[in-house]
Tab-separated table of C-alpha atoms and ligand atoms in Angstrom:
chain	number	residue	atom	x	y	z
A	11	MET	CA	122.165	163.902	84.882
A	12	SER	CA	124.332	161.845	87.193
A	13	SER	CA	124.681	158.077	86.594
A	14	THR	CA	126.322	155.121	88.284
A	15	LEU	CA	128.261	152.468	86.403
A	16	PHE	CA	127.952	149.086	88.173
A	17	ILE	CA	130.628	146.612	87.043
A	18	GLY	CA	130.545	142.894	87.966
A	19	LEU	CA	127.115	141.245	87.873
A	20	GLY	CA	127.820	137.816	89.347
A	21	ARG	CA	126.030	136.050	92.195
A	22	MET	CA	126.263	139.161	94.387
A	23	GLY	CA	126.621	141.997	91.869
A	24	ALA	CA	123.409	141.212	89.938
A	25	PRO	CA	121.006	141.466	92.909
A	26	MET	CA	122.946	144.448	94.318
A	27	ALA	CA	122.757	146.335	91.004
A	28	ILE	CA	119.016	145.630	90.838
A	29	GLN	CA	118.568	147.146	94.329
A	30	HIS	CA	120.756	150.138	93.405
A	31	ALA	CA	118.794	150.805	90.201
A	32	ARG	CA	115.621	151.303	92.240
A	33	SER	CA	117.029	154.587	93.587
A	34	PHE	CA	119.747	155.769	91.149
A	35	HIS	CA	120.136	155.850	87.398
A	36	THR	CA	122.338	152.783	86.938
A	37	VAL	CA	124.273	151.507	83.941
A	38	VAL	CA	125.423	147.872	84.273
A	39	PHE	CA	128.376	146.030	82.734
A	40	ASP	CA	129.904	142.558	82.996
A	41	LEU	CA	132.558	140.808	80.939
A	42	ALA	CA	130.323	137.750	80.554
A	43	SER	CA	128.101	138.260	77.530
A	44	ASP	CA	124.338	138.757	78.036
A	45	THR	CA	124.746	139.227	81.801
A	46	ALA	CA	124.154	143.000	81.677
A	47	GLU	CA	121.123	142.520	79.417
A	48	ARG	CA	119.686	139.949	81.836
A	49	VAL	CA	120.064	142.337	84.803
A	50	ALA	CA	118.599	145.229	82.775
A	51	ALA	CA	115.600	143.077	81.807
A	52	LYS	CA	114.803	142.518	85.503
A	53	SER	CA	115.310	146.102	86.699
A	54	ASP	CA	115.447	149.789	85.828
A	55	ALA	CA	119.167	149.471	84.952
A	56	VAL	CA	120.531	150.107	81.468
A	57	ALA	CA	122.934	147.543	79.950
A	58	LEU	CA	126.319	148.643	78.596
A	59	SER	CA	128.010	146.339	76.092
A	60	SER	CA	131.451	147.977	76.086
A	61	LEU	CA	133.223	150.269	78.549
A	62	SER	CA	134.405	152.395	75.635
A	63	ASP	CA	130.719	153.419	75.188
A	64	MET	CA	130.520	154.693	78.785
A	65	PRO	CA	128.017	157.600	78.949
A	66	GLU	CA	129.300	161.099	79.889
A	67	SER	CA	126.875	161.194	82.843
A	68	ILE	CA	128.830	158.525	84.824
A	69	ASP	CA	130.282	159.980	88.042
A	70	THR	CA	130.031	156.950	90.361
A	71	ILE	CA	131.590	153.557	89.642
A	72	ILE	CA	130.662	150.548	91.782
A	73	LEU	CA	132.810	147.410	91.463
A	74	MET	CA	131.709	143.904	92.499
A	75	LEU	CA	134.513	141.761	91.078
A	76	PRO	CA	136.023	138.489	92.365
A	77	SER	CA	139.341	139.837	93.699
A	78	SER	CA	141.958	142.598	93.592
A	79	ARG	CA	143.452	140.973	90.511
A	80	GLU	CA	140.362	141.845	88.426
A	81	VAL	CA	140.037	145.285	90.066
A	82	GLU	CA	143.655	146.188	89.211
A	83	GLU	CA	143.332	144.796	85.697
A	84	LEU	CA	140.229	146.920	85.117
A	85	LEU	CA	141.420	150.184	86.682
A	86	VAL	CA	145.126	150.379	85.894
A	87	GLY	CA	145.838	147.313	83.734
A	88	ARG	CA	144.381	146.494	80.360
A	89	GLY	CA	141.046	148.211	81.136
A	90	ASP	CA	142.826	151.493	82.027
A	91	LEU	CA	139.525	152.742	83.432
A	92	LEU	CA	141.138	155.362	85.680
A	93	THR	CA	142.064	157.349	82.586
A	94	LEU	CA	138.522	157.072	81.153
A	95	ILE	CA	136.617	158.258	84.240
A	96	LYS	CA	135.800	161.946	84.759
A	97	ARG	CA	137.681	163.885	87.467
A	98	ASP	CA	135.626	164.252	90.671
A	99	SER	CA	134.074	160.821	90.183
A	100	ILE	CA	134.021	158.248	92.982
A	101	ILE	CA	134.941	154.561	92.819
A	102	ILE	CA	133.270	152.293	95.390
A	103	ASP	CA	134.881	148.842	95.466
A	104	MET	CA	132.357	146.484	97.097
A	105	GLY	CA	134.202	143.221	96.417
A	106	SER	CA	136.389	141.604	99.065
A	107	SER	CA	139.723	143.028	97.960
A	108	GLU	CA	143.248	143.108	99.384
A	109	PRO	CA	143.807	146.114	101.662
A	110	GLU	CA	147.283	146.894	100.243
A	111	SER	CA	146.029	146.837	96.671
A	112	THR	CA	143.078	149.041	97.649
A	113	ARG	CA	145.383	151.608	99.270
A	114	ARG	CA	147.614	151.706	96.170
A	115	LEU	CA	144.648	152.090	93.818
A	116	ALA	CA	143.113	154.806	96.019
A	117	ALA	CA	146.386	156.768	95.839
A	118	GLN	CA	146.505	156.364	92.059
A	119	ALA	CA	142.843	157.402	91.752
A	120	GLY	CA	143.588	160.441	93.931
A	121	GLY	CA	146.220	161.464	91.370
A	122	PHE	CA	143.397	161.709	88.797
A	123	GLY	CA	141.130	163.640	91.212
A	124	ILE	CA	138.971	160.558	91.754
A	125	ALA	CA	137.686	159.551	95.218
A	126	TYR	CA	137.991	155.909	96.345
A	127	VAL	CA	136.175	153.917	98.997
A	128	ASP	CA	136.318	150.208	99.877
A	129	ALA	CA	132.913	148.895	100.934
A	130	PRO	CA	132.920	145.084	101.039
A	131	VAL	CA	129.734	143.352	102.097
A	132	SER	CA	128.529	140.525	104.303
A	133	GLY	CA	125.252	138.617	104.211
A	134	GLY	CA	125.586	136.611	101.011
A	135	VAL	CA	123.158	136.236	98.135
A	136	PRO	CA	119.964	136.186	100.303
A	137	LYS	CA	120.736	139.596	101.874
A	138	ALA	CA	121.968	141.009	98.551
A	139	ALA	CA	118.569	140.140	97.072
A	140	THR	CA	116.673	141.996	99.814
A	141	GLY	CA	119.062	144.976	100.107
A	142	GLU	CA	119.914	144.054	103.700
A	143	LEU	CA	123.663	143.536	103.494
A	144	SER	CA	126.102	144.622	106.175
A	145	ILE	CA	128.596	146.966	104.533
A	146	LEU	CA	132.039	147.693	106.019
A	147	VAL	CA	133.393	150.987	104.739
A	148	GLY	CA	136.947	152.323	104.541
A	149	GLY	CA	137.816	155.764	103.219
A	150	ALA	CA	138.237	159.479	103.915
A	151	ASP	CA	135.198	160.931	105.723
A	152	ALA	CA	134.118	163.072	102.762
A	153	HIS	CA	134.386	160.124	100.374
A	154	VAL	CA	132.443	157.848	102.712
A	155	ALA	CA	129.718	160.510	103.067
A	156	ARG	CA	129.432	160.646	99.304
A	157	ALA	CA	129.221	156.852	99.003
A	158	LEU	CA	126.590	156.450	101.755
A	159	PRO	CA	123.398	157.158	99.717
A	160	HIS	CA	124.492	154.473	97.236
A	161	LEU	CA	125.389	151.999	99.983
A	162	ARG	CA	122.024	152.519	101.701
A	163	THR	CA	120.257	151.133	98.624
A	164	MET	CA	122.028	147.781	99.166
A	165	GLY	CA	122.631	147.519	102.906
A	166	SER	CA	120.696	147.826	106.135
A	167	LYS	CA	123.786	148.039	108.363
A	168	ILE	CA	126.623	150.288	107.240
A	169	ILE	CA	129.721	150.417	109.426
A	170	PRO	CA	132.487	152.939	108.708
A	171	VAL	CA	135.654	151.278	110.036
A	172	GLY	CA	138.446	153.749	109.229
A	173	ASP	CA	140.745	154.873	106.433
A	174	VAL	CA	140.753	153.430	102.957
A	175	GLY	CA	141.598	149.699	103.046
A	176	THR	CA	140.174	149.091	106.530
A	177	GLY	CA	136.836	147.889	105.134
A	178	ASP	CA	138.786	145.160	103.342
A	179	VAL	CA	140.677	144.294	106.543
A	180	ALA	CA	137.414	144.004	108.506
A	181	LYS	CA	135.822	141.869	105.797
A	182	ALA	CA	138.770	139.430	105.584
A	183	VAL	CA	138.890	139.049	109.366
A	184	ASN	CA	135.118	138.492	109.497
A	185	ASN	CA	135.350	135.790	106.850
A	186	LEU	CA	138.202	134.095	108.680
A	187	VAL	CA	135.824	133.718	111.641
A	188	SER	CA	132.883	132.765	109.419
A	189	ALA	CA	134.866	130.026	107.601
A	190	THR	CA	136.270	128.708	110.876
A	191	ASN	CA	132.700	128.609	112.244
A	192	ILE	CA	131.312	126.518	109.407
A	193	ALA	CA	134.283	124.144	109.597
A	194	VAL	CA	133.824	123.622	113.335
A	195	ALA	CA	130.036	123.264	112.940
A	196	CYS	CA	130.537	120.492	110.335
A	197	GLU	CA	133.155	118.915	112.590
A	198	ALA	CA	130.593	118.922	115.426
A	199	LEU	CA	127.987	117.115	113.293
A	200	SER	CA	130.481	114.440	112.349
A	201	ILE	CA	131.572	113.910	115.995
A	202	ALA	CA	127.927	113.688	117.101
A	203	GLU	CA	127.020	111.313	114.289
A	204	SER	CA	129.841	108.925	115.254
A	205	SER	CA	128.245	108.810	118.721
A	206	GLY	CA	124.784	108.024	117.360
A	207	ILE	CA	123.199	111.494	117.261
A	208	SER	CA	121.716	112.383	113.864
A	209	ARG	CA	123.043	115.479	112.094
A	210	GLU	CA	119.553	117.033	112.141
A	211	ARG	CA	119.233	116.543	115.913
A	212	MET	CA	122.744	117.890	116.568
A	213	ALA	CA	122.030	120.987	114.463
A	214	GLU	CA	118.879	121.517	116.546
A	215	VAL	CA	121.017	121.248	119.703
A	216	LEU	CA	123.581	123.773	118.434
A	217	ASN	CA	120.901	126.200	117.294
A	218	SER	CA	119.210	126.275	120.665
A	219	SER	CA	122.449	126.251	122.673
A	220	THR	CA	125.651	128.232	123.022
A	221	GLY	CA	127.310	126.551	120.027
A	222	ARG	CA	124.970	128.566	117.774
A	223	SER	CA	126.398	130.731	114.942
A	224	GLN	CA	125.244	131.989	111.544
A	225	ALA	CA	127.003	128.904	110.138
A	226	SER	CA	124.913	126.551	112.273
A	227	GLU	CA	121.659	128.482	111.911
A	228	LEU	CA	121.720	129.151	108.174
A	229	LYS	CA	124.445	127.129	106.474
A	230	LEU	CA	123.987	123.781	108.227
A	231	THR	CA	120.220	123.820	107.982
A	232	GLU	CA	119.776	125.305	104.494
A	233	TYR	CA	122.771	123.963	102.562
A	234	VAL	CA	124.787	121.250	104.355
A	235	ILE	CA	122.152	118.952	105.880
A	236	PRO	CA	119.915	119.023	102.739
A	237	ARG	CA	123.173	118.387	100.795
A	238	ASN	CA	122.376	120.957	98.092
A	239	PHE	CA	125.502	123.090	98.825
A	240	THR	CA	123.958	126.127	97.093
A	241	SER	CA	124.884	129.115	99.282
A	242	GLY	CA	126.262	130.991	96.251
A	243	PHE	CA	129.595	131.806	97.918
A	244	ALA	CA	132.439	129.986	96.210
A	245	TYR	CA	134.937	127.890	98.202
A	246	ASP	CA	137.806	129.567	96.334
A	247	LEU	CA	136.558	133.061	97.245
A	248	MET	CA	136.379	131.919	100.886
A	249	LEU	CA	140.003	130.715	100.702
A	250	LYS	CA	140.988	134.044	99.097
A	251	ASP	CA	139.463	135.943	102.037
A	252	MET	CA	141.116	133.661	104.593
A	253	ALA	CA	144.485	134.117	102.872
A	254	ILE	CA	144.093	137.924	103.051
A	255	ALA	CA	143.347	137.772	106.778
A	256	VAL	CA	146.144	135.314	107.525
A	257	GLY	CA	148.508	137.552	105.530
A	258	LEU	CA	147.677	140.466	107.864
A	259	GLU	CA	148.698	138.486	110.922
A	260	THR	CA	151.604	140.113	112.720
A	261	SER	CA	151.950	137.707	115.628
A	262	THR	CA	151.947	133.948	116.039
A	263	ARG	CA	148.965	134.076	118.392
A	264	THR	CA	146.295	133.010	115.904
A	265	PRO	CA	146.620	129.218	116.007
A	266	VAL	CA	142.881	128.448	115.794
A	267	THR	CA	142.055	130.414	112.647
A	268	ARG	CA	145.452	129.576	111.125
A	269	SER	CA	144.844	125.850	111.454
A	270	ALA	CA	141.286	126.241	110.058
A	271	PHE	CA	142.856	127.941	107.024
A	272	ASP	CA	145.457	125.185	106.601
A	273	VAL	CA	142.801	122.445	106.872
A	274	LEU	CA	140.395	124.092	104.403
A	275	LYS	CA	143.208	124.851	101.945
A	276	ARG	CA	144.263	121.210	102.037
A	277	GLY	CA	140.641	120.040	101.670
A	278	ARG	CA	140.225	121.981	98.415
A	279	ALA	CA	142.056	119.239	96.478
A	280	SER	CA	139.284	116.731	97.296
A	281	LEU	CA	136.513	118.893	95.821
A	282	GLY	CA	135.661	119.363	92.143
A	283	THR	CA	135.574	122.459	89.964
A	284	GLU	CA	134.111	125.632	91.472
A	285	PRO	CA	132.765	124.126	94.713
A	286	ASP	CA	130.460	126.139	96.960
A	287	HIS	CA	132.057	126.952	100.325
A	288	THR	CA	129.393	124.911	102.149
A	289	GLU	CA	130.957	121.823	100.517
A	290	ILE	CA	133.216	121.945	103.557
A	291	GLY	CA	130.491	119.561	104.796
A	292	ARG	CA	131.550	117.009	102.190
A	293	LEU	CA	135.081	117.010	103.625
A	294	TYR	CA	133.501	115.791	106.867
A	295	GLY	CA	131.575	112.966	105.184
A	296	LEU	CA	128.300	114.946	105.204
A	297	GLY	CA	127.858	114.795	101.409
A	298	ASP	CA	126.145	112.232	99.232
A	299	PRO	CA	127.924	110.344	97.826
A	300	PRO	CA	130.855	110.694	100.225
A	301	ILE	CA	133.998	112.028	98.560
A	302	ALA	CA	136.613	109.465	97.673
A	303	GLY	CA	139.359	109.149	100.260
A	304	GLU	CA	139.620	111.240	103.373
A	305	GLY	CA	138.862	114.878	102.477
A	306	LEU	CA	140.888	116.210	105.372
A	307	SER	CA	143.797	113.763	105.499
A	308	PRO	CA	147.202	115.441	105.589
B	12	LIG	P1	131.050	135.912	90.947
B	12	LIG	O1	132.222	135.135	90.453
B	12	LIG	O2	129.706	135.261	90.995
B	12	LIG	O3	130.890	137.243	90.055
B	12	LIG	C1	131.941	138.028	89.596
B	12	LIG	C2	131.473	138.712	88.287
B	12	LIG	O4	132.489	139.620	87.878
B	12	LIG	C3	131.255	137.714	87.141
B	12	LIG	O5	129.971	137.921	86.585
B	12	LIG	C4	132.367	138.059	86.149
B	12	LIG	O6	132.002	137.863	84.785
B	12	LIG	C5	132.577	139.543	86.444
B	12	LIG	N1	133.874	140.069	86.035
B	12	LIG	C6	135.110	139.567	86.287
B	12	LIG	N2	136.061	140.389	85.778
B	12	LIG	C7	135.397	141.426	85.201
B	12	LIG	C8	135.814	142.608	84.523
B	12	LIG	N3	137.108	142.894	84.317
B	12	LIG	N4	134.877	143.449	84.057
B	12	LIG	C9	133.544	143.174	84.224
B	12	LIG	N5	133.092	142.083	84.872
B	12	LIG	C10	134.010	141.219	85.346
B	12	LIG	O7	131.472	136.467	92.379
B	12	LIG	P2	130.503	136.894	93.598
B	12	LIG	O8	130.173	135.684	94.393
B	12	LIG	O9	129.436	137.792	93.077
B	12	LIG	O10	131.553	137.740	94.487
B	12	LIG	C11	131.992	139.039	94.122
B	12	LIG	C12	132.800	139.610	95.270
B	12	LIG	O11	131.974	139.672	96.449
B	12	LIG	C13	134.027	138.759	95.671
B	12	LIG	O12	135.058	139.608	96.072
B	12	LIG	C14	133.511	137.921	96.848
B	12	LIG	O13	134.575	137.509	97.691
B	12	LIG	C15	132.576	138.927	97.514
B	12	LIG	N6	131.472	138.355	98.299
B	12	LIG	C16	130.762	137.280	97.829
B	12	LIG	C17	129.697	136.790	98.603
B	12	LIG	C18	128.849	135.618	98.142
B	12	LIG	O14	128.056	135.106	98.958
B	12	LIG	N7	128.941	135.176	96.907
B	12	LIG	C19	129.368	137.394	99.828
B	12	LIG	C20	130.106	138.511	100.255
B	12	LIG	C21	131.156	138.984	99.475
């Protein structure tokens, strides 16, 4: 029998593992206690309590961890997973990782005869729950072909973008645009409000006009205007993605996204512990109660 080990069952990983387990025998693991059991209780997946008890049948490893730091720690740091996985296995890293780290890990995995693909996702928790994510894939053609049946269980749009690491590049650049979009959409509501147009009416204007974006259509209407800020994508993960994209910049001709990054990085200090990324709205006075001081002051 062939099995998949799915590691990282957070806001995204849990619904993705549940989708995956509908088509493949899936063993699930997370560092946080009880998380694997909770996912197993809701799906056909089997919970694993320790990686040292990994079944022999595992030949595919899917990772959905916060950042490259955790991926490195697991594969070549304390976890030393690369030495525990069978030759001819494949690792599919679906988190939003750093392209350089991914390339290094892929080379190290290759030394053990293990294939490696980066396949970060877009669409957030709602699309993870329905198996309709967009998945951006980097890797050698044969490795990508092997990953595809697994990816199809979680995504409705799968885009191969190039060699290993390019999925991570595409994801970081996408999120730079996405974060800039939500910042500018919140900025627009605050400008309109100061001229007497309600935030609800301005969102309606944007969403039926050329200022429309996924940020205005989904994030303003579902999370910012109702002031629940519950998108499930952490502000700090958004900043991580923006930092990756800004770090790839090789020219000085990116002033718009660069200044969005600087503004949102500065705004972080005004928010509490583990804010949702839609709390950008609070920096623009769209929260209740308003945050103390000016969220975006230099
Ligand atoms: P999360 O913080 O909710 O979940 C991460 C999970 O990984 C946690 O359950 C944590 O316990 C587990 N974990 C950490 N280190 C581990 C280890 N060594 N072994 C086993 N488990 C470990 O994060 P998330 O929101 O699910 O995001 C995961 C990745 O997906 C990130 O790279 C993020 O940038 C990306 N992403 C998130 C969203 C979103 O909307 N939340 C959307 C697209 C992409």
